[in-house]
CSV table of C-alpha atoms and ligand atoms in Angstrom, one decimal:
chain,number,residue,atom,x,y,z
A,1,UNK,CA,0.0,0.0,0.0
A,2,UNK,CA,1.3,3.3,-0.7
A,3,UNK,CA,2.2,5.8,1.5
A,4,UNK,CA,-0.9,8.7,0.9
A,5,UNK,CA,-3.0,5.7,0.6
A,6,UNK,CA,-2.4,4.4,4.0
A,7,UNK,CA,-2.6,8.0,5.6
A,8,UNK,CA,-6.1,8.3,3.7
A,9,UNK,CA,-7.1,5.2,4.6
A,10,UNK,CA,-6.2,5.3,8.2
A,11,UNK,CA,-8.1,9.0,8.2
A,12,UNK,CA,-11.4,7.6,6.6
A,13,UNK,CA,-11.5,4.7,9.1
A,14,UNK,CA,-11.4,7.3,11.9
A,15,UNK,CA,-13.6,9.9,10.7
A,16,UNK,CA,-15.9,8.3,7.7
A,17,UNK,CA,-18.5,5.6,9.1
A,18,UNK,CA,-18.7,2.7,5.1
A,19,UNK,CA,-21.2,0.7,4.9
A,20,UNK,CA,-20.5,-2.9,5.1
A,21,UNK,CA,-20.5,-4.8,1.9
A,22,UNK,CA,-23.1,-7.5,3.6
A,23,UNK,CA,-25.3,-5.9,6.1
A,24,UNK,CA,-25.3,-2.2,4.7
A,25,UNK,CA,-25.2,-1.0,8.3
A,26,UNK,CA,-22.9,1.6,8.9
A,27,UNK,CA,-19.8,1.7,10.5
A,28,UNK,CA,-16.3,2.0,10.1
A,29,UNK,CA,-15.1,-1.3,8.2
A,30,UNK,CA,-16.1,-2.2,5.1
A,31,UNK,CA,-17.3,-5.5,6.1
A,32,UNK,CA,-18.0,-5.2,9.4
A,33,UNK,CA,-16.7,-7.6,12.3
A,34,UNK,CA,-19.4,-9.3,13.2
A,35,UNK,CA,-20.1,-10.4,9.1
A,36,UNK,CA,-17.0,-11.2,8.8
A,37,UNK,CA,-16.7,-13.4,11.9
A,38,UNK,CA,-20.2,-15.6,10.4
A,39,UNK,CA,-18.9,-15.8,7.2
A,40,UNK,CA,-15.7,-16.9,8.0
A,41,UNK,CA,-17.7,-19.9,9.5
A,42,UNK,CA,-20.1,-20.6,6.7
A,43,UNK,CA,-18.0,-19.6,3.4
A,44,UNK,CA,-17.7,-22.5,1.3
A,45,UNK,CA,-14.0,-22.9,1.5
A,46,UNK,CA,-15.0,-24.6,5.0
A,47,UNK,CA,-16.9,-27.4,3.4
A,48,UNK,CA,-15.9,-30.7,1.7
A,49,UNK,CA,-15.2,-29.8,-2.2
A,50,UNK,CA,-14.0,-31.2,-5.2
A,51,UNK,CA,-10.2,-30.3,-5.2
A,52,UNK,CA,-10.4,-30.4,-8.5
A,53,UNK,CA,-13.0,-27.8,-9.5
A,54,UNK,CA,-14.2,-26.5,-5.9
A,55,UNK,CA,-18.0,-27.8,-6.3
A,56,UNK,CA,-19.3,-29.0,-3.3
A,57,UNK,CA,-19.2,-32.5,-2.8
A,58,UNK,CA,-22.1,-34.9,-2.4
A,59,UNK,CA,-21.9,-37.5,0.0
A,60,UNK,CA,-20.7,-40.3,-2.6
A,61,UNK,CA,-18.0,-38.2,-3.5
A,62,UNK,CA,-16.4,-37.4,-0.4
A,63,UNK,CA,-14.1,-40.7,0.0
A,64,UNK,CA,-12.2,-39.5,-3.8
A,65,UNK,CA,-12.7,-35.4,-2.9
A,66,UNK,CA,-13.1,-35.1,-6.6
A,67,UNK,CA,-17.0,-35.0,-8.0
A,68,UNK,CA,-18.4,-37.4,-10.6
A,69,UNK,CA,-17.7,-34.5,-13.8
A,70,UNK,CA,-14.2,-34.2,-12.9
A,71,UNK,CA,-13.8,-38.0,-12.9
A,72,UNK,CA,-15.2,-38.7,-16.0
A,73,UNK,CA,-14.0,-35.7,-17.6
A,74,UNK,CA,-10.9,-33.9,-16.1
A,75,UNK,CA,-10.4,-30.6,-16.6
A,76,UNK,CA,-6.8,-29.4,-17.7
A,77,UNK,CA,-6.7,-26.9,-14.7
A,78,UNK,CA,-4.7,-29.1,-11.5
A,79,UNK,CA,-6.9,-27.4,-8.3
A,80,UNK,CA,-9.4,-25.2,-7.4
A,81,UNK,CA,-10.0,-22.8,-4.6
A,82,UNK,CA,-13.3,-21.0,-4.1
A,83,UNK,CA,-13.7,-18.7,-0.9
A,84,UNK,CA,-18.0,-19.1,-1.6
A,85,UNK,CA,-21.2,-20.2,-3.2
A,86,UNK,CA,-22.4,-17.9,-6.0
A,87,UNK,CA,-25.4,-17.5,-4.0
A,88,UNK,CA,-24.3,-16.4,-0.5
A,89,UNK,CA,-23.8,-13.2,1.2
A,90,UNK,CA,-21.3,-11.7,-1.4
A,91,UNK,CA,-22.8,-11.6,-4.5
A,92,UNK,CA,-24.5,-8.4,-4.1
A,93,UNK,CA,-21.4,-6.9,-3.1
A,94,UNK,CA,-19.6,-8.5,-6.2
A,95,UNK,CA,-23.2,-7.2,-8.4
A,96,UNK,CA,-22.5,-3.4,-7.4
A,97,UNK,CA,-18.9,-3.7,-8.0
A,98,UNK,CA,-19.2,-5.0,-11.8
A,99,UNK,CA,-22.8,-3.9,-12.7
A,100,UNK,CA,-23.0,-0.3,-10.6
A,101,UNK,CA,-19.0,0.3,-11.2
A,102,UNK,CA,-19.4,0.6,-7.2
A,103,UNK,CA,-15.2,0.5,-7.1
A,104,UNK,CA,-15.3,0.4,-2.7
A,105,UNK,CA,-16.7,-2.9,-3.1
A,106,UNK,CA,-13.4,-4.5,-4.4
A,107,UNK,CA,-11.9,-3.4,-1.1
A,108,UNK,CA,-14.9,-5.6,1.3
A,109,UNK,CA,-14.3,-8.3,-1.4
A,110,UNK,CA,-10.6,-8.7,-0.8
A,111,UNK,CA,-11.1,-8.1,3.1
A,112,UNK,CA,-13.4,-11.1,3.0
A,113,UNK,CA,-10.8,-13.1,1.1
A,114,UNK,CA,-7.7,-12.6,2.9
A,115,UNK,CA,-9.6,-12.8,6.2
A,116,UNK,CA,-10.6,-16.0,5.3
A,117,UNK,CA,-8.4,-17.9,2.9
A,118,UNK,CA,-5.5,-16.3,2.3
A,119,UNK,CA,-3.1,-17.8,4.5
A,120,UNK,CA,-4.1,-21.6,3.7
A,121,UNK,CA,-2.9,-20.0,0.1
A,122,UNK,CA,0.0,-18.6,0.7
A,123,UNK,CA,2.0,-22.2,0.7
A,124,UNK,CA,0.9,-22.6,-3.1
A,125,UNK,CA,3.9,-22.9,-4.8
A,126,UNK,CA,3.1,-20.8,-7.9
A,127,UNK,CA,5.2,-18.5,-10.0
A,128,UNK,CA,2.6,-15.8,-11.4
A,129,UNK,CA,-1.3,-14.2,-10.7
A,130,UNK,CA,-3.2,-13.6,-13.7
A,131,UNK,CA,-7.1,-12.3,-13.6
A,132,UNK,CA,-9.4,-13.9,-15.9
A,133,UNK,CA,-9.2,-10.4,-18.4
A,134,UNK,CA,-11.9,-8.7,-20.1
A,135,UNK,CA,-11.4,-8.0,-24.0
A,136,UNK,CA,-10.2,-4.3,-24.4
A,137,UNK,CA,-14.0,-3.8,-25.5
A,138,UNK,CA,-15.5,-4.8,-22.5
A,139,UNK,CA,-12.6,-2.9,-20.3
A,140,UNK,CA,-13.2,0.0,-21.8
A,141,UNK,CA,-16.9,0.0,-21.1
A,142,UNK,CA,-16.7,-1.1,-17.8
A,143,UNK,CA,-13.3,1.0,-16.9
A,144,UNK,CA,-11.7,-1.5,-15.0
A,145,UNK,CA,-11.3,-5.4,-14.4
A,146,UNK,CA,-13.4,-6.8,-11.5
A,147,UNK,CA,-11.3,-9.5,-11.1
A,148,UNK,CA,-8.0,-7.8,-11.2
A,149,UNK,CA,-9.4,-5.2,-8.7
A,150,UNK,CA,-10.2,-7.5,-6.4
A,151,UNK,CA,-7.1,-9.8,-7.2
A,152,UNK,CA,-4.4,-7.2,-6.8
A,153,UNK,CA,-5.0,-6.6,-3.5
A,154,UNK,CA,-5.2,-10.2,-1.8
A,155,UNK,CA,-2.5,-11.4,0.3
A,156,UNK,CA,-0.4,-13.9,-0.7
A,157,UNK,CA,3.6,-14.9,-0.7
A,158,UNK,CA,6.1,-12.6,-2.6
A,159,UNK,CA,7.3,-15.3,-4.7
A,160,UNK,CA,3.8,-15.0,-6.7
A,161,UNK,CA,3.8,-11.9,-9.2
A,162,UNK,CA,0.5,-10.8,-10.0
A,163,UNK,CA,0.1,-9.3,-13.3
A,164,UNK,CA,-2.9,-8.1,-15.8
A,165,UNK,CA,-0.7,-8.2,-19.0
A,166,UNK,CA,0.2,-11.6,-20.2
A,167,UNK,CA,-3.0,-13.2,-20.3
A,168,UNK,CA,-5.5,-11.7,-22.7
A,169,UNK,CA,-9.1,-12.2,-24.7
A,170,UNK,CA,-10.4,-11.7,-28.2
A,171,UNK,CA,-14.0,-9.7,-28.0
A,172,UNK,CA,-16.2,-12.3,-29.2
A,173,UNK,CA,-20.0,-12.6,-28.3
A,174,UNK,CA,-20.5,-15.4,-25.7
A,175,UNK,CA,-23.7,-17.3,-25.0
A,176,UNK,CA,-25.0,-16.7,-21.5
A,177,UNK,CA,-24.0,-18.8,-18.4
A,178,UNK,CA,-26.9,-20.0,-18.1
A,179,UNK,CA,-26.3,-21.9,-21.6
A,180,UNK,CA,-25.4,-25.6,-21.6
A,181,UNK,CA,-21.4,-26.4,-20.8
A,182,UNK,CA,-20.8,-27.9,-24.1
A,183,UNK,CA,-22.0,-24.4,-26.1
A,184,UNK,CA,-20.1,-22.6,-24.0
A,185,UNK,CA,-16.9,-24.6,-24.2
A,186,UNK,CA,-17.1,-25.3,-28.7
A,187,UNK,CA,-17.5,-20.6,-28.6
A,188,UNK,CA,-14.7,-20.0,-25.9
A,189,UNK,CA,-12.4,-22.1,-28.0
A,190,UNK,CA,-9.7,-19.6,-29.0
A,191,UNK,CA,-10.8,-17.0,-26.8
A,192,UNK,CA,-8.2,-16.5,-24.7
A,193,UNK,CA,-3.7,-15.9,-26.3
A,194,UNK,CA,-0.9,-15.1,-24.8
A,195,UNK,CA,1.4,-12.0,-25.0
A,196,UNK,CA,4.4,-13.3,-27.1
A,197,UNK,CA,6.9,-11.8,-25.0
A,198,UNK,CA,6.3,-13.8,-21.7
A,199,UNK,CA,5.2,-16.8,-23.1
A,200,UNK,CA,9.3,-18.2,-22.3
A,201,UNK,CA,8.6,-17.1,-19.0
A,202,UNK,CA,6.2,-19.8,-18.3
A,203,UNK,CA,8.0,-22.9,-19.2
A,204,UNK,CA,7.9,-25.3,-16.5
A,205,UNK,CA,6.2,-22.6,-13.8
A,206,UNK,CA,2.8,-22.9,-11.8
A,207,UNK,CA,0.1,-20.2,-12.7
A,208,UNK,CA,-2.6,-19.0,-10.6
A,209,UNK,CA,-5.8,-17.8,-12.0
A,210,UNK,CA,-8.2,-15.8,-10.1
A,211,UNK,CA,-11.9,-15.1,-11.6
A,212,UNK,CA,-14.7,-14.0,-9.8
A,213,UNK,CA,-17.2,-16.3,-10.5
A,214,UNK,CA,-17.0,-19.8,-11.7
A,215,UNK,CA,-20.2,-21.5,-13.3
A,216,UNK,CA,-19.7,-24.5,-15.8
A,217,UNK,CA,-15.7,-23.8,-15.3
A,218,UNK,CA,-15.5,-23.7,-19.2
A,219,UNK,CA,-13.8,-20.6,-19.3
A,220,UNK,CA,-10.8,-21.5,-17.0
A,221,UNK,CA,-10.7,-24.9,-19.0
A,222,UNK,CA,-10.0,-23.0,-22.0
A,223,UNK,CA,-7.3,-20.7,-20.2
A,224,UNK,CA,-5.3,-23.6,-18.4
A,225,UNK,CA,-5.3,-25.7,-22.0
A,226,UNK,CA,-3.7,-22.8,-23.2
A,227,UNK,CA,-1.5,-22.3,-20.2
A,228,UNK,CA,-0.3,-25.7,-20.4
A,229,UNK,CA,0.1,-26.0,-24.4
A,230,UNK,CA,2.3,-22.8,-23.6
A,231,UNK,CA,4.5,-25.0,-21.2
A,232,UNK,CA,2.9,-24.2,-18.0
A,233,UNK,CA,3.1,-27.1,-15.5
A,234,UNK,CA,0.3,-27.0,-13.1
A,235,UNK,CA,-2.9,-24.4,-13.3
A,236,UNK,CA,-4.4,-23.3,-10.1
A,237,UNK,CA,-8.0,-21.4,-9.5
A,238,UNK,CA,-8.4,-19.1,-7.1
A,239,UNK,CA,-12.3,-18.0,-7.7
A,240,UNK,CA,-14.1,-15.3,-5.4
A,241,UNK,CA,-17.7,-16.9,-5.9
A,242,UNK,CA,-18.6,-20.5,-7.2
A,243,UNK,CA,-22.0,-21.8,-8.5
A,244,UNK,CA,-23.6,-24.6,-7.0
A,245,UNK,CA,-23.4,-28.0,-9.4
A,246,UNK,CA,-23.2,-27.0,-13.0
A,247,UNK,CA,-25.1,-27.9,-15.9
A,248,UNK,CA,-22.9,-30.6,-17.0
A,249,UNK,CA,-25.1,-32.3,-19.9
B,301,ZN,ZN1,-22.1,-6.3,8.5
B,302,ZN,ZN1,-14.9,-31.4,-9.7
C-alpha cells in the first residue's frame, strides 16, 4: 500500500463511518466484524469440495474429494479454490462492484478473502497471478477489471507476481452462463492468447488464476489448455464466488 494511501485510509477509518458490503449498516469497516466473523464460519471454503473444480461434494463423493464430472472428464486446470457459493452473502457486493462500477466494493471483497483464505494460500507454490481479463472492449466500457481489482489486492507470498498483462481475450460474443457447458466450451475455444513476449517465462512454472465467479468452469478450461500448451506445469484457481453444481449435460 502506498504511502498517501495508507494515511487516507487510516483517516477515513477514523472519521468516515462505510457501509459494510453484507449488512449495509454503517460503520467503520467495510465489512463489518461481526459479518466477517459468520462468514468466516459458513463460506464455502469450510466445506468438503471437489479439489479439483471446488464444487461442493455430495456424500458419494467425499471418500475420492473429486466429483463425478471431474472423474469422467478432467479438466486441464490441476486445483481449485473457491472462498464461496455464488449464492451467498457476497454476490450483491460482487453485483455493485461489476454492474453499478461501485469500485469500494473490491476493497470488502478482498477483506473477505484474505480474512478468510488467504493464508491456507500462501504455501501454493506458484510462479505468477493472472485475472481472468476482459477483451479491451469490455474494459473500456466497464473501466476496469473486476477481477484484477479484487485480485491485486489479496494477500499472498512474494514469490507469486501478479500481473494483468500476459493473459488476454479476443472480444467475441459469448452465449450466457446459463447456456449448456458444451455451447459454452465449442464458442470460448480460441478465446483467450498469450502476449508473445512472456510466453518463455512460463515454461515449467505454476500459474494461478483468479476469476470472480465460476459457473460451468468452461472458461478456465480454456485458459489452463492454453496455459499448459504454452508449457505451463500446473494451473491453479483461485475463484471469489462459485455456482452450485453445474449444468454438465
Ligand atoms: Zn455487516
Ligand atoms: Zn470437480
Amino acid at each position: 500500500m502506498g504511502f498517501l494511501e495508507k494515511i487516507f485510509q487510516d483517516l477515513s477509518g477514523q472519521g468516515l463511518p462505510s457501509a459494510c458490503i453484507i449488512c449495509e449498516r454503517y460503520q467503520f469497516n467495510t465489512i463489518c466484524k461481526n459479518c466477517l466473523d459468520t462468514f468466516a464460519t459458513n463460506a464455502l471454503i469450510n466445506y468438503e469440495c471437489c479439489y479439483r473444480c471446488g464444487i461442493a461434494l455430495q456424500a458419494d463423493e467425499v471418500a475420492e474429494q473429486k466429483c463425478s464430472s471431474c472423474i469422467a472428464n478432467p479438466p486441464y486446470f490441476d486445483a481449485s479454490y473457491c472462498l464461496d457459493r455464488y449464492e451467498g452473502v457476497l454476490q450483491n457486493a460482487l453485483h455493485q462492484l461489476k454492474y453499478q462500477k461501485r469500485l469500494a466494493y473490491a476493497h470488502g471483497l478482498t477483506t473477505a478473502w484474505n480474512h478468510v483464505i488467504a493464508d491456507q494460500l500462501k504455501a501454493i507454490d506458484a510462479s505468477f497471478l493472472f485475472p481472468v481479463p476482459l477483451s479491451t472492449q469490455k474494459l473500456i466500457a466497464r473501466g476496469f477489471n473486476q477481477s484484477w481489482e479484487i485480485a491485486r489486492k489479496i494477500y499472498c507470498g512474494s514469490h507469486l507476481l501478479k500481473t494483468p498483462f500476459v493473459l488476454k481475450r479476443h472480444h467475441h460474443e459469448l452465449p450466457q452462463a446459463g447456456e449448456k457447458f458444451l455451447a459454452r466450451r465449442l464458442a470460448i475455444q480460441g478465446m483467450f492468447y498469450l502476449d508473445p513476449r512472456f510466453i518463455e517465462l512460463l515454461r515449467g512454472k505454476s500459474v494461478v488464476i483468479f476469476d470472480d465467479v465460476m459457473t460451468t468452469g468452461a472458461t478456465l478450461n480454456e485458459i489452463a489448455r492454453l496455459l499448459k500448451d504454452n508449457g505451463a506445469s500446473q494451473v491453479i484457481n483461485w475463484v471469489l464466488l462459485r455456482t452450485t453444481r453445474a449444468p454438465y449435460v
